[in-house]
Amino acid sequence: MEFDPNELIGRLPPFDPQQPARPEDYPRYCERYGFEFGDLSDTSQLGMLEIDAEQIAVHLWRHPSPVGTLLIVHGYLDHHGLYRHLIRYGLERQVNLLCFDLPGHGLSTGKRAAIDSFDSYQRVLEALLDRIDDWQLTRPLHLLGQSTGAAIINHYLLRHGTESNRLIDGRIAELAPLVRAANWAWVNLLHSLLAPWKGSVTRGFAANSNDDKFVEFLRRDPLQSPVITADWIGALKRWLPEFQSLDTIERSLLIVQGEKDATVDWRFNLNLLAQKFPNQQALLLADARHQLANESEPLRQKYLDWLDQQGFLQPA
């Protein structure tokens, strides 16, 4: 039987790590997205958590003998189901894995691929961070964000300053972090001209990875939005000046960026992030594109090895 996202969403229980429950559609979902981790995880749970008037899909894999926890924040138009390589990477390094779908993405509720304000993303992240100890998840807590996920993390860090160290006591890694989209002047102009008349534009599935099988998988993914919304671009435009105005923080980041990324304005972004986070370290990959979480295996292994060398996911 084929995986039906609507059936799974309708059957998802409230998320409660102390009382794992799996709807009957769960195995089909895991098979569809390659969530087959064997002995690396002894329990897993997928459920809904109400945050900011939306139902947020939260997925937890517990390692049998964890030395920490990794929280992954996905990018715009993605969902956590696409991040099996990163989930396996974390489990192989003996950490629990906590993932969720942003509002309007994947299994979560909300207008598809849209948001009124990036503050809504902040509230979801903050709600999860506040529950880590209640859920008895092993510390330190590490974070990994892809693109918009990295922007959400960085906004949280700059807003909260050194206070963020209390809840995020591990390392932070970012893949192709978003600050400004590629061709930003053109995107800005197009949004200003079209937004009053057109709520969305049809999305083109560009080859944003060197893994051709993944690119084809993405085109057939039932959880993909067929459009990019004017609401989301407008929220990004309003978010950018606030982000640029926030003070510098002495917090280390591990940043991986592909030089063939045509989705974000990566030169501008890396320059700004170097100012905001002077302790950041960056790895540039000449042949990598935007979807680093699903790059070809050689490129993916190159940056995962680098993260290991920098001590990412090592116990405190």
PDB file of C-alpha atoms in Angstrom:
ATOM      1  CA  MET A   1       0.000   0.000   0.000  1.00  0.00           C
ATOM      2  CA  GLU A   2       1.279   3.475  -0.925  1.00  0.00           C
ATOM      3  CA  PHE A   3       2.081   6.025   1.752  1.00  0.00           C
ATOM      4  CA  ASP A   4      -0.769   8.564   2.073  1.00  0.00           C
ATOM      5  CA  PRO A   5       0.346  11.684   3.990  1.00  0.00           C
ATOM      6  CA  ASN A   6      -3.213  12.785   4.784  1.00  0.00           C
ATOM      7  CA  GLU A   7      -4.066   9.455   6.383  1.00  0.00           C
ATOM      8  CA  LEU A   8      -0.916   9.553   8.505  1.00  0.00           C
ATOM      9  CA  ILE A   9      -1.523  13.154   9.591  1.00  0.00           C
ATOM     10  CA  GLY A  10      -5.065  12.273  10.646  1.00  0.00           C
ATOM     11  CA  ARG A  11      -3.830   9.397  12.806  1.00  0.00           C
ATOM     12  CA  LEU A  12      -0.820  10.966  14.485  1.00  0.00           C
ATOM     13  CA  PRO A  13      -1.127  10.900  18.298  1.00  0.00           C
ATOM     14  CA  PRO A  14      -0.051  13.722  20.611  1.00  0.00           C
ATOM     15  CA  PHE A  15       3.730  13.684  20.946  1.00  0.00           C
ATOM     16  CA  ASP A  16       4.749  12.166  24.289  1.00  0.00           C
ATOM     17  CA  PRO A  17       8.263  10.680  24.538  1.00  0.00           C
ATOM     18  CA  GLN A  18       7.314   8.812  27.705  1.00  0.00           C
ATOM     19  CA  GLN A  19       4.481   6.949  25.983  1.00  0.00           C
ATOM     20  CA  PRO A  20       5.622   6.084  22.445  1.00  0.00           C
ATOM     21  CA  ALA A  21       2.778   5.375  20.039  1.00  0.00           C
ATOM     22  CA  ARG A  22       2.946   4.480  16.361  1.00  0.00           C
ATOM     23  CA  PRO A  23      -0.029   4.753  14.000  1.00  0.00           C
ATOM     24  CA  GLU A  24      -0.414   1.916  11.525  1.00  0.00           C
ATOM     25  CA  ASP A  25       0.819   4.165   8.692  1.00  0.00           C
ATOM     26  CA  TYR A  26       4.132   4.766  10.476  1.00  0.00           C
ATOM     27  CA  PRO A  27       6.031   1.834   8.865  1.00  0.00           C
ATOM     28  CA  ARG A  28       5.003   2.998   5.380  1.00  0.00           C
ATOM     29  CA  TYR A  29       6.175   6.522   6.173  1.00  0.00           C
ATOM     30  CA  CYS A  30       9.530   5.210   7.414  1.00  0.00           C
ATOM     31  CA  GLU A  31       9.928   3.005   4.356  1.00  0.00           C
ATOM     32  CA  ARG A  32       9.121   5.902   2.008  1.00  0.00           C
ATOM     33  CA  TYR A  33      11.812   8.128   3.526  1.00  0.00           C
ATOM     34  CA  GLY A  34      14.443   5.508   4.331  1.00  0.00           C
ATOM     35  CA  PHE A  35      14.105   5.648   8.111  1.00  0.00           C
ATOM     36  CA  GLU A  36      15.589   2.205   8.697  1.00  0.00           C
ATOM     37  CA  PHE A  37      18.269   2.540  11.352  1.00  0.00           C
ATOM     38  CA  GLY A  38      18.344  -0.930  12.917  1.00  0.00           C
ATOM     39  CA  ASP A  39      20.090  -1.182  16.272  1.00  0.00           C
ATOM     40  CA  LEU A  40      21.145   2.490  16.182  1.00  0.00           C
ATOM     41  CA  SER A  41      17.790   3.388  17.754  1.00  0.00           C
ATOM     42  CA  ASP A  42      15.864   1.304  20.276  1.00  0.00           C
ATOM     43  CA  THR A  43      12.683   3.436  20.307  1.00  0.00           C
ATOM     44  CA  SER A  44      11.161   6.060  18.036  1.00  0.00           C
ATOM     45  CA  GLN A  45       8.016   8.145  18.096  1.00  0.00           C
ATOM     46  CA  LEU A  46       6.240  10.440  15.666  1.00  0.00           C
ATOM     47  CA  GLY A  47       3.449  12.655  16.970  1.00  0.00           C
ATOM     48  CA  MET A  48       1.878  16.095  17.024  1.00  0.00           C
ATOM     49  CA  LEU A  49       2.700  18.924  19.427  1.00  0.00           C
ATOM     50  CA  GLU A  50       0.500  22.026  19.545  1.00  0.00           C
ATOM     51  CA  ILE A  51       2.635  25.159  19.280  1.00  0.00           C
ATOM     52  CA  ASP A  52       1.401  28.635  18.425  1.00  0.00           C
ATOM     53  CA  ALA A  53      -2.033  27.324  17.338  1.00  0.00           C
ATOM     54  CA  GLU A  54      -0.517  24.822  14.870  1.00  0.00           C
ATOM     55  CA  GLN A  55       0.018  21.074  15.113  1.00  0.00           C
ATOM     56  CA  ILE A  56       3.751  20.492  14.716  1.00  0.00           C
ATOM     57  CA  ALA A  57       4.965  17.028  13.704  1.00  0.00           C
ATOM     58  CA  VAL A  58       7.793  15.943  16.020  1.00  0.00           C
ATOM     59  CA  HIS A  59       9.902  12.803  15.514  1.00  0.00           C
ATOM     60  CA  LEU A  60      12.288  11.347  18.084  1.00  0.00           C
ATOM     61  CA  TRP A  61      14.761   8.501  17.781  1.00  0.00           C
ATOM     62  CA  ARG A  62      16.420   7.419  21.028  1.00  0.00           C
ATOM     63  CA  HIS A  63      19.875   5.883  20.922  1.00  0.00           C
ATOM     64  CA  PRO A  64      20.316   2.899  23.291  1.00  0.00           C
ATOM     65  CA  SER A  65      23.239   4.593  25.097  1.00  0.00           C
ATOM     66  CA  PRO A  66      23.160   8.293  24.165  1.00  0.00           C
ATOM     67  CA  VAL A  67      25.961  10.768  24.837  1.00  0.00           C
ATOM     68  CA  GLY A  68      23.874  13.757  23.726  1.00  0.00           C
ATOM     69  CA  THR A  69      20.954  14.887  21.561  1.00  0.00           C
ATOM     70  CA  LEU A  70      20.879  16.456  18.084  1.00  0.00           C
ATOM     71  CA  LEU A  71      17.996  18.705  17.019  1.00  0.00           C
ATOM     72  CA  ILE A  72      17.712  19.153  13.241  1.00  0.00           C
ATOM     73  CA  VAL A  73      15.937  22.165  11.699  1.00  0.00           C
ATOM     74  CA  HIS A  74      15.073  21.718   8.025  1.00  0.00           C
ATOM     75  CA  GLY A  75      14.957  24.274   5.227  1.00  0.00           C
ATOM     76  CA  TYR A  76      12.180  26.008   3.288  1.00  0.00           C
ATOM     77  CA  LEU A  77      10.097  23.574   1.185  1.00  0.00           C
ATOM     78  CA  ASP A  78      11.837  20.649   2.918  1.00  0.00           C
ATOM     79  CA  HIS A  79      10.596  18.434   5.743  1.00  0.00           C
ATOM     80  CA  HIS A  80      12.453  16.169   8.144  1.00  0.00           C
ATOM     81  CA  GLY A  81      11.593  13.107   6.064  1.00  0.00           C
ATOM     82  CA  LEU A  82      14.288  14.181   3.595  1.00  0.00           C
ATOM     83  CA  TYR A  83      17.092  14.129   6.159  1.00  0.00           C
ATOM     84  CA  ARG A  84      17.782  10.407   6.633  1.00  0.00           C
ATOM     85  CA  HIS A  85      21.515  10.802   5.967  1.00  0.00           C
ATOM     86  CA  LEU A  86      21.907  13.375   8.738  1.00  0.00           C
ATOM     87  CA  ILE A  87      19.747  11.343  11.122  1.00  0.00           C
ATOM     88  CA  ARG A  88      21.883   8.258  10.538  1.00  0.00           C
ATOM     89  CA  TYR A  89      25.034  10.354  10.953  1.00  0.00           C
ATOM     90  CA  GLY A  90      23.844  11.462  14.385  1.00  0.00           C
ATOM     91  CA  LEU A  91      22.725   8.028  15.529  1.00  0.00           C
ATOM     92  CA  GLU A  92      26.067   6.555  14.473  1.00  0.00           C
ATOM     93  CA  ARG A  93      27.692   9.060  16.841  1.00  0.00           C
ATOM     94  CA  GLN A  94      25.530   7.927  19.735  1.00  0.00           C
ATOM     95  CA  VAL A  95      23.150  10.857  20.043  1.00  0.00           C
ATOM     96  CA  ASN A  96      19.370  10.942  20.215  1.00  0.00           C
ATOM     97  CA  LEU A  97      17.763  12.535  17.155  1.00  0.00           C
ATOM     98  CA  LEU A  98      14.950  15.059  17.460  1.00  0.00           C
ATOM     99  CA  CYS A  99      13.359  16.386  14.264  1.00  0.00           C
ATOM    100  CA  PHE A 100      10.240  18.368  13.441  1.00  0.00           C
ATOM    101  CA  ASP A 101       8.426  19.870  10.473  1.00  0.00           C
ATOM    102  CA  LEU A 102       8.091  23.648  10.358  1.00  0.00           C
ATOM    103  CA  PRO A 103       4.569  25.124  10.132  1.00  0.00           C
ATOM    104  CA  GLY A 104       3.250  24.754   6.589  1.00  0.00           C
ATOM    105  CA  HIS A 105       5.721  21.967   5.810  1.00  0.00           C
ATOM    106  CA  GLY A 106       5.686  18.185   5.768  1.00  0.00           C
ATOM    107  CA  LEU A 107       3.273  16.668   8.277  1.00  0.00           C
ATOM    108  CA  SER A 108       2.703  19.883  10.254  1.00  0.00           C
ATOM    109  CA  THR A 109      -0.385  22.049   9.874  1.00  0.00           C
ATOM    110  CA  GLY A 110      -0.362  25.595   8.525  1.00  0.00           C
ATOM    111  CA  LYS A 111      -0.726  27.250   5.135  1.00  0.00           C
ATOM    112  CA  ARG A 112       1.533  25.361   2.752  1.00  0.00           C
ATOM    113  CA  ALA A 113       4.982  26.906   2.228  1.00  0.00           C
ATOM    114  CA  ALA A 114       3.831  30.176   3.800  1.00  0.00           C
ATOM    115  CA  ILE A 115       4.413  32.136   6.992  1.00  0.00           C
ATOM    116  CA  ASP A 116       3.294  35.567   8.183  1.00  0.00           C
ATOM    117  CA  SER A 117       6.495  36.219  10.107  1.00  0.00           C
ATOM    118  CA  PHE A 118       9.743  34.396  10.815  1.00  0.00           C
ATOM    119  CA  ASP A 119       8.845  34.954  14.471  1.00  0.00           C
ATOM    120  CA  SER A 120       6.453  32.018  14.070  1.00  0.00           C
ATOM    121  CA  TYR A 121       9.434  29.780  13.324  1.00  0.00           C
ATOM    122  CA  GLN A 122      11.187  31.220  16.378  1.00  0.00           C
ATOM    123  CA  ARG A 123       8.302  30.290  18.639  1.00  0.00           C
ATOM    124  CA  VAL A 124       8.358  26.689  17.438  1.00  0.00           C
ATOM    125  CA  LEU A 125      12.105  26.369  18.015  1.00  0.00           C
ATOM    126  CA  GLU A 126      11.837  27.987  21.442  1.00  0.00           C
ATOM    127  CA  ALA A 127       9.001  25.657  22.455  1.00  0.00           C
ATOM    128  CA  LEU A 128      11.086  22.604  21.578  1.00  0.00           C
ATOM    129  CA  LEU A 129      14.206  23.905  23.323  1.00  0.00           C
ATOM    130  CA  ASP A 130      12.151  24.538  26.459  1.00  0.00           C
ATOM    131  CA  ARG A 131      11.014  20.889  26.521  1.00  0.00           C
ATOM    132  CA  ILE A 132      14.364  19.107  26.124  1.00  0.00           C
ATOM    133  CA  ASP A 133      14.841  18.526  29.846  1.00  0.00           C
ATOM    134  CA  ASP A 134      11.159  17.727  30.451  1.00  0.00           C
ATOM    135  CA  TRP A 135      11.495  15.009  27.822  1.00  0.00           C
ATOM    136  CA  GLN A 136      14.601  13.702  29.611  1.00  0.00           C
ATOM    137  CA  LEU A 137      16.775  13.924  26.503  1.00  0.00           C
ATOM    138  CA  THR A 138      20.472  13.508  27.155  1.00  0.00           C
ATOM    139  CA  ARG A 139      22.644  16.617  27.071  1.00  0.00           C
ATOM    140  CA  PRO A 140      24.578  18.272  25.572  1.00  0.00           C
ATOM    141  CA  LEU A 141      22.059  19.483  23.016  1.00  0.00           C
ATOM    142  CA  HIS A 142      23.536  20.061  19.543  1.00  0.00           C
ATOM    143  CA  LEU A 143      21.760  21.826  16.661  1.00  0.00           C
ATOM    144  CA  LEU A 144      22.034  21.382  12.905  1.00  0.00           C
ATOM    145  CA  GLY A 145      20.197  23.603  10.431  1.00  0.00           C
ATOM    146  CA  GLN A 146      19.914  23.520   6.648  1.00  0.00           C
ATOM    147  CA  SER A 147      19.292  26.864   4.873  1.00  0.00           C
ATOM    148  CA  THR A 148      16.177  28.414   6.468  1.00  0.00           C
ATOM    149  CA  GLY A 149      16.718  26.088   9.420  1.00  0.00           C
ATOM    150  CA  ALA A 150      20.107  27.729   9.946  1.00  0.00           C
ATOM    151  CA  ALA A 151      18.508  31.188   9.682  1.00  0.00           C
ATOM    152  CA  ILE A 152      16.042  30.246  12.423  1.00  0.00           C
ATOM    153  CA  ILE A 153      18.868  29.031  14.665  1.00  0.00           C
ATOM    154  CA  ASN A 154      21.003  32.123  14.030  1.00  0.00           C
ATOM    155  CA  HIS A 155      18.102  34.453  14.748  1.00  0.00           C
ATOM    156  CA  TYR A 156      17.529  32.680  18.062  1.00  0.00           C
ATOM    157  CA  LEU A 157      21.217  32.913  18.997  1.00  0.00           C
ATOM    158  CA  LEU A 158      21.511  36.619  18.206  1.00  0.00           C
ATOM    159  CA  ARG A 159      18.244  37.497  19.919  1.00  0.00           C
ATOM    160  CA  HIS A 160      19.109  35.659  23.126  1.00  0.00           C
ATOM    161  CA  GLY A 161      22.861  36.275  23.236  1.00  0.00           C
ATOM    162  CA  THR A 162      24.820  34.357  25.865  1.00  0.00           C
ATOM    163  CA  GLU A 163      21.535  33.249  27.473  1.00  0.00           C
ATOM    164  CA  SER A 164      21.206  30.797  24.550  1.00  0.00           C
ATOM    165  CA  ASN A 165      24.095  28.788  26.029  1.00  0.00           C
ATOM    166  CA  ARG A 166      21.782  27.589  28.788  1.00  0.00           C
ATOM    167  CA  LEU A 167      19.460  25.653  26.470  1.00  0.00           C
ATOM    168  CA  ILE A 168      21.896  24.962  23.625  1.00  0.00           C
ATOM    169  CA  ASP A 169      24.911  23.604  25.487  1.00  0.00           C
ATOM    170  CA  GLY A 170      26.410  21.654  22.575  1.00  0.00           C
ATOM    171  CA  ARG A 171      27.814  22.495  19.137  1.00  0.00           C
ATOM    172  CA  ILE A 172      25.999  24.100  16.204  1.00  0.00           C
ATOM    173  CA  ALA A 173      26.468  23.145  12.549  1.00  0.00           C
ATOM    174  CA  GLU A 174      24.848  24.797   9.543  1.00  0.00           C
ATOM    175  CA  LEU A 175      24.487  23.746   5.916  1.00  0.00           C
ATOM    176  CA  ALA A 176      24.056  26.458   3.257  1.00  0.00           C
ATOM    177  CA  PRO A 177      22.729  28.990   5.799  1.00  0.00           C
ATOM    178  CA  LEU A 178      20.124  31.441   4.534  1.00  0.00           C
ATOM    179  CA  VAL A 179      20.369  35.155   5.107  1.00  0.00           C
ATOM    180  CA  ARG A 180      19.541  36.507   1.669  1.00  0.00           C
ATOM    181  CA  ALA A 181      18.268  34.516  -1.311  1.00  0.00           C
ATOM    182  CA  ALA A 182      20.237  34.383  -4.557  1.00  0.00           C
ATOM    183  CA  ASN A 183      19.469  37.168  -7.062  1.00  0.00           C
ATOM    184  CA  TRP A 184      18.059  39.132  -4.137  1.00  0.00           C
ATOM    185  CA  ALA A 185      17.488  42.433  -5.969  1.00  0.00           C
ATOM    186  CA  TRP A 186      15.465  40.635  -8.644  1.00  0.00           C
ATOM    187  CA  VAL A 187      13.512  38.577  -6.066  1.00  0.00           C
ATOM    188  CA  ASN A 188      12.750  41.763  -4.144  1.00  0.00           C
ATOM    189  CA  LEU A 189      11.535  43.618  -7.234  1.00  0.00           C
ATOM    190  CA  LEU A 190       9.472  40.697  -8.506  1.00  0.00           C
ATOM    191  CA  HIS A 191       7.804  40.280  -5.120  1.00  0.00           C
ATOM    192  CA  SER A 192       6.933  43.987  -4.934  1.00  0.00           C
ATOM    193  CA  LEU A 193       5.376  43.886  -8.401  1.00  0.00           C
ATOM    194  CA  LEU A 194       3.503  40.590  -8.148  1.00  0.00           C
ATOM    195  CA  ALA A 195       2.544  40.198  -4.483  1.00  0.00           C
ATOM    196  CA  PRO A 196      -0.532  42.477  -4.673  1.00  0.00           C
ATOM    197  CA  TRP A 197      -1.917  40.382  -7.548  1.00  0.00           C
ATOM    198  CA  LYS A 198      -0.513  36.893  -7.208  1.00  0.00           C
ATOM    199  CA  GLY A 199      -0.244  34.864  -3.996  1.00  0.00           C
ATOM    200  CA  SER A 200       2.247  32.313  -5.287  1.00  0.00           C
ATOM    201  CA  VAL A 201       4.381  31.225  -8.222  1.00  0.00           C
ATOM    202  CA  THR A 202       4.787  27.714  -9.543  1.00  0.00           C
ATOM    203  CA  ARG A 203       7.895  26.111  -8.192  1.00  0.00           C
ATOM    204  CA  GLY A 204      10.565  24.727 -10.467  1.00  0.00           C
ATOM    205  CA  PHE A 205      12.414  21.677  -9.163  1.00  0.00           C
ATOM    206  CA  ALA A 206      15.959  22.730  -9.984  1.00  0.00           C
ATOM    207  CA  ALA A 207      18.883  20.320  -9.709  1.00  0.00           C
ATOM    208  CA  ASN A 208      19.927  21.544  -6.258  1.00  0.00           C
ATOM    209  CA  SER A 209      22.039  18.450  -5.554  1.00  0.00           C
ATOM    210  CA  ASN A 210      24.581  16.391  -7.489  1.00  0.00           C
ATOM    211  CA  ASP A 211      22.634  13.285  -6.443  1.00  0.00           C
ATOM    212  CA  ASP A 212      20.358  12.725  -9.451  1.00  0.00           C
ATOM    213  CA  LYS A 213      18.341  10.045  -7.648  1.00  0.00           C
ATOM    214  CA  PHE A 214      17.498  12.490  -4.873  1.00  0.00           C
ATOM    215  CA  VAL A 215      16.448  15.190  -7.350  1.00  0.00           C
ATOM    216  CA  GLU A 216      14.056  12.720  -8.984  1.00  0.00           C
ATOM    217  CA  PHE A 217      12.812  11.524  -5.575  1.00  0.00           C
ATOM    218  CA  LEU A 218      12.039  15.130  -4.643  1.00  0.00           C
ATOM    219  CA  ARG A 219       9.913  15.635  -7.751  1.00  0.00           C
ATOM    220  CA  ARG A 220       7.778  12.641  -6.721  1.00  0.00           C
ATOM    221  CA  ASP A 221       7.617  13.463  -3.011  1.00  0.00           C
ATOM    222  CA  PRO A 222       3.951  13.793  -1.916  1.00  0.00           C
ATOM    223  CA  LEU A 223       4.932  16.226   0.857  1.00  0.00           C
ATOM    224  CA  GLN A 224       6.382  18.827  -1.524  1.00  0.00           C
ATOM    225  CA  SER A 225       4.645  22.145  -2.131  1.00  0.00           C
ATOM    226  CA  PRO A 226       4.119  22.895  -5.838  1.00  0.00           C
ATOM    227  CA  VAL A 227       4.453  26.653  -5.225  1.00  0.00           C
ATOM    228  CA  ILE A 228       6.584  29.321  -3.563  1.00  0.00           C
ATOM    229  CA  THR A 229       4.348  31.807  -1.772  1.00  0.00           C
ATOM    230  CA  ALA A 230       4.478  35.590  -1.772  1.00  0.00           C
ATOM    231  CA  ASP A 231       3.785  35.469   1.977  1.00  0.00           C
ATOM    232  CA  TRP A 232       7.035  33.635   2.628  1.00  0.00           C
ATOM    233  CA  ILE A 233       9.135  35.990   0.488  1.00  0.00           C
ATOM    234  CA  GLY A 234       7.500  38.951   2.222  1.00  0.00           C
ATOM    235  CA  ALA A 235       8.318  37.473   5.630  1.00  0.00           C
ATOM    236  CA  LEU A 236      11.950  37.010   4.558  1.00  0.00           C
ATOM    237  CA  LYS A 237      12.121  40.643   3.379  1.00  0.00           C
ATOM    238  CA  ARG A 238      10.829  41.877   6.741  1.00  0.00           C
ATOM    239  CA  TRP A 239      13.104  39.542   8.700  1.00  0.00           C
ATOM    240  CA  LEU A 240      16.353  40.522   6.988  1.00  0.00           C
ATOM    241  CA  PRO A 241      16.719  44.106   8.357  1.00  0.00           C
ATOM    242  CA  GLU A 242      16.009  42.928  11.901  1.00  0.00           C
ATOM    243  CA  PHE A 243      18.575  40.152  11.614  1.00  0.00           C
ATOM    244  CA  GLN A 244      21.187  42.574  10.273  1.00  0.00           C
ATOM    245  CA  SER A 245      20.569  44.933  13.206  1.00  0.00           C
ATOM    246  CA  LEU A 246      21.216  42.347  15.933  1.00  0.00           C
ATOM    247  CA  ASP A 247      24.442  42.440  17.940  1.00  0.00           C
ATOM    248  CA  THR A 248      27.413  40.143  17.444  1.00  0.00           C
ATOM    249  CA  ILE A 249      27.707  37.054  19.653  1.00  0.00           C
ATOM    250  CA  GLU A 250      30.812  35.105  20.688  1.00  0.00           C
ATOM    251  CA  ARG A 251      29.359  31.738  19.746  1.00  0.00           C
ATOM    252  CA  SER A 252      31.130  29.258  17.491  1.00  0.00           C
ATOM    253  CA  LEU A 253      29.407  27.934  14.381  1.00  0.00           C
ATOM    254  CA  LEU A 254      30.481  25.242  11.940  1.00  0.00           C
ATOM    255  CA  ILE A 255      29.301  26.290   8.475  1.00  0.00           C
ATOM    256  CA  VAL A 256      29.348  24.205   5.288  1.00  0.00           C
ATOM    257  CA  GLN A 257      28.694  25.968   1.987  1.00  0.00           C
ATOM    258  CA  GLY A 258      28.657  24.787  -1.610  1.00  0.00           C
ATOM    259  CA  GLU A 259      30.131  27.128  -4.213  1.00  0.00           C
ATOM    260  CA  LYS A 260      27.613  25.978  -6.852  1.00  0.00           C
ATOM    261  CA  ASP A 261      24.681  26.965  -4.637  1.00  0.00           C
ATOM    262  CA  ALA A 262      22.198  28.930  -6.766  1.00  0.00           C
ATOM    263  CA  THR A 263      19.513  29.176  -4.050  1.00  0.00           C
ATOM    264  CA  VAL A 264      21.105  31.518  -1.503  1.00  0.00           C
ATOM    265  CA  ASP A 265      23.402  34.528  -1.932  1.00  0.00           C
ATOM    266  CA  TRP A 266      26.149  32.588  -0.228  1.00  0.00           C
ATOM    267  CA  ARG A 267      28.996  35.114  -0.542  1.00  0.00           C
ATOM    268  CA  PHE A 268      26.905  37.847   1.068  1.00  0.00           C
ATOM    269  CA  ASN A 269      25.600  35.414   3.664  1.00  0.00           C
ATOM    270  CA  LEU A 270      29.014  34.117   4.727  1.00  0.00           C
ATOM    271  CA  ASN A 271      30.401  37.646   5.004  1.00  0.00           C
ATOM    272  CA  LEU A 272      27.522  38.751   7.229  1.00  0.00           C
ATOM    273  CA  LEU A 273      27.668  35.617   9.377  1.00  0.00           C
ATOM    274  CA  ALA A 274      31.418  36.118   9.865  1.00  0.00           C
ATOM    275  CA  GLN A 275      30.587  39.558  11.303  1.00  0.00           C
ATOM    276  CA  LYS A 276      27.760  38.307  13.519  1.00  0.00           C
ATOM    277  CA  PHE A 277      29.611  35.177  14.667  1.00  0.00           C
ATOM    278  CA  PRO A 278      33.353  35.972  14.634  1.00  0.00           C
ATOM    279  CA  ASN A 279      34.138  32.514  16.059  1.00  0.00           C
ATOM    280  CA  GLN A 280      32.561  30.689  13.125  1.00  0.00           C
ATOM    281  CA  GLN A 281      34.502  28.249  10.939  1.00  0.00           C
ATOM    282  CA  ALA A 282      33.498  27.571   7.344  1.00  0.00           C
ATOM    283  CA  LEU A 283      34.148  24.772   4.871  1.00  0.00           C
ATOM    284  CA  LEU A 284      33.653  25.627   1.188  1.00  0.00           C
ATOM    285  CA  LEU A 285      32.950  22.792  -1.238  1.00  0.00           C
ATOM    286  CA  ALA A 286      33.691  23.793  -4.828  1.00  0.00           C
ATOM    287  CA  ASP A 287      31.264  21.364  -6.491  1.00  0.00           C
ATOM    288  CA  ALA A 288      28.439  21.272  -3.941  1.00  0.00           C
ATOM    289  CA  ARG A 289      24.993  22.740  -4.544  1.00  0.00           C
ATOM    290  CA  HIS A 290      22.346  23.967  -2.109  1.00  0.00           C
ATOM    291  CA  GLN A 291      20.768  20.752  -0.826  1.00  0.00           C
ATOM    292  CA  LEU A 292      23.771  19.713   1.253  1.00  0.00           C
ATOM    293  CA  ALA A 293      21.687  17.368   3.411  1.00  0.00           C
ATOM    294  CA  ASN A 294      21.210  15.302   0.250  1.00  0.00           C
ATOM    295  CA  GLU A 295      24.364  15.956  -1.739  1.00  0.00           C
ATOM    296  CA  SER A 296      26.146  13.142  -3.554  1.00  0.00           C
ATOM    297  CA  GLU A 297      27.802  10.673  -1.205  1.00  0.00           C
ATOM    298  CA  PRO A 298      31.421  11.822  -1.801  1.00  0.00           C
ATOM    299  CA  LEU A 299      30.575  15.480  -1.117  1.00  0.00           C
ATOM    300  CA  ARG A 300      28.398  14.581   1.835  1.00  0.00           C
ATOM    301  CA  GLN A 301      31.128  12.432   3.337  1.00  0.00           C
ATOM    302  CA  LYS A 302      33.659  15.220   2.887  1.00  0.00           C
ATOM    303  CA  TYR A 303      31.729  17.679   5.044  1.00  0.00           C
ATOM    304  CA  LEU A 304      30.667  15.050   7.588  1.00  0.00           C
ATOM    305  CA  ASP A 305      34.323  14.110   8.045  1.00  0.00           C
ATOM    306  CA  TRP A 306      35.126  17.798   8.519  1.00  0.00           C
ATOM    307  CA  LEU A 307      32.394  18.153  11.145  1.00  0.00           C
ATOM    308  CA  ASP A 308      33.888  15.176  12.980  1.00  0.00           C
ATOM    309  CA  GLN A 309      37.328  16.786  12.849  1.00  0.00           C
ATOM    310  CA  GLN A 310      35.892  19.952  14.409  1.00  0.00           C
ATOM    311  CA  GLY A 311      34.403  17.959  17.294  1.00  0.00           C
ATOM    312  CA  PHE A 312      30.744  18.212  16.298  1.00  0.00           C
ATOM    313  CA  LEU A 313      28.545  15.824  18.337  1.00  0.00           C
ATOM    314  CA  GLN A 314      31.364  14.896  20.679  1.00  0.00           C
ATOM    315  CA  PRO A 315      30.251  14.556  24.321  1.00  0.00           C
ATOM    316  CA  ALA A 316      30.925  17.470  26.646  1.00  0.00           C
TER     317      ALA A 316
END
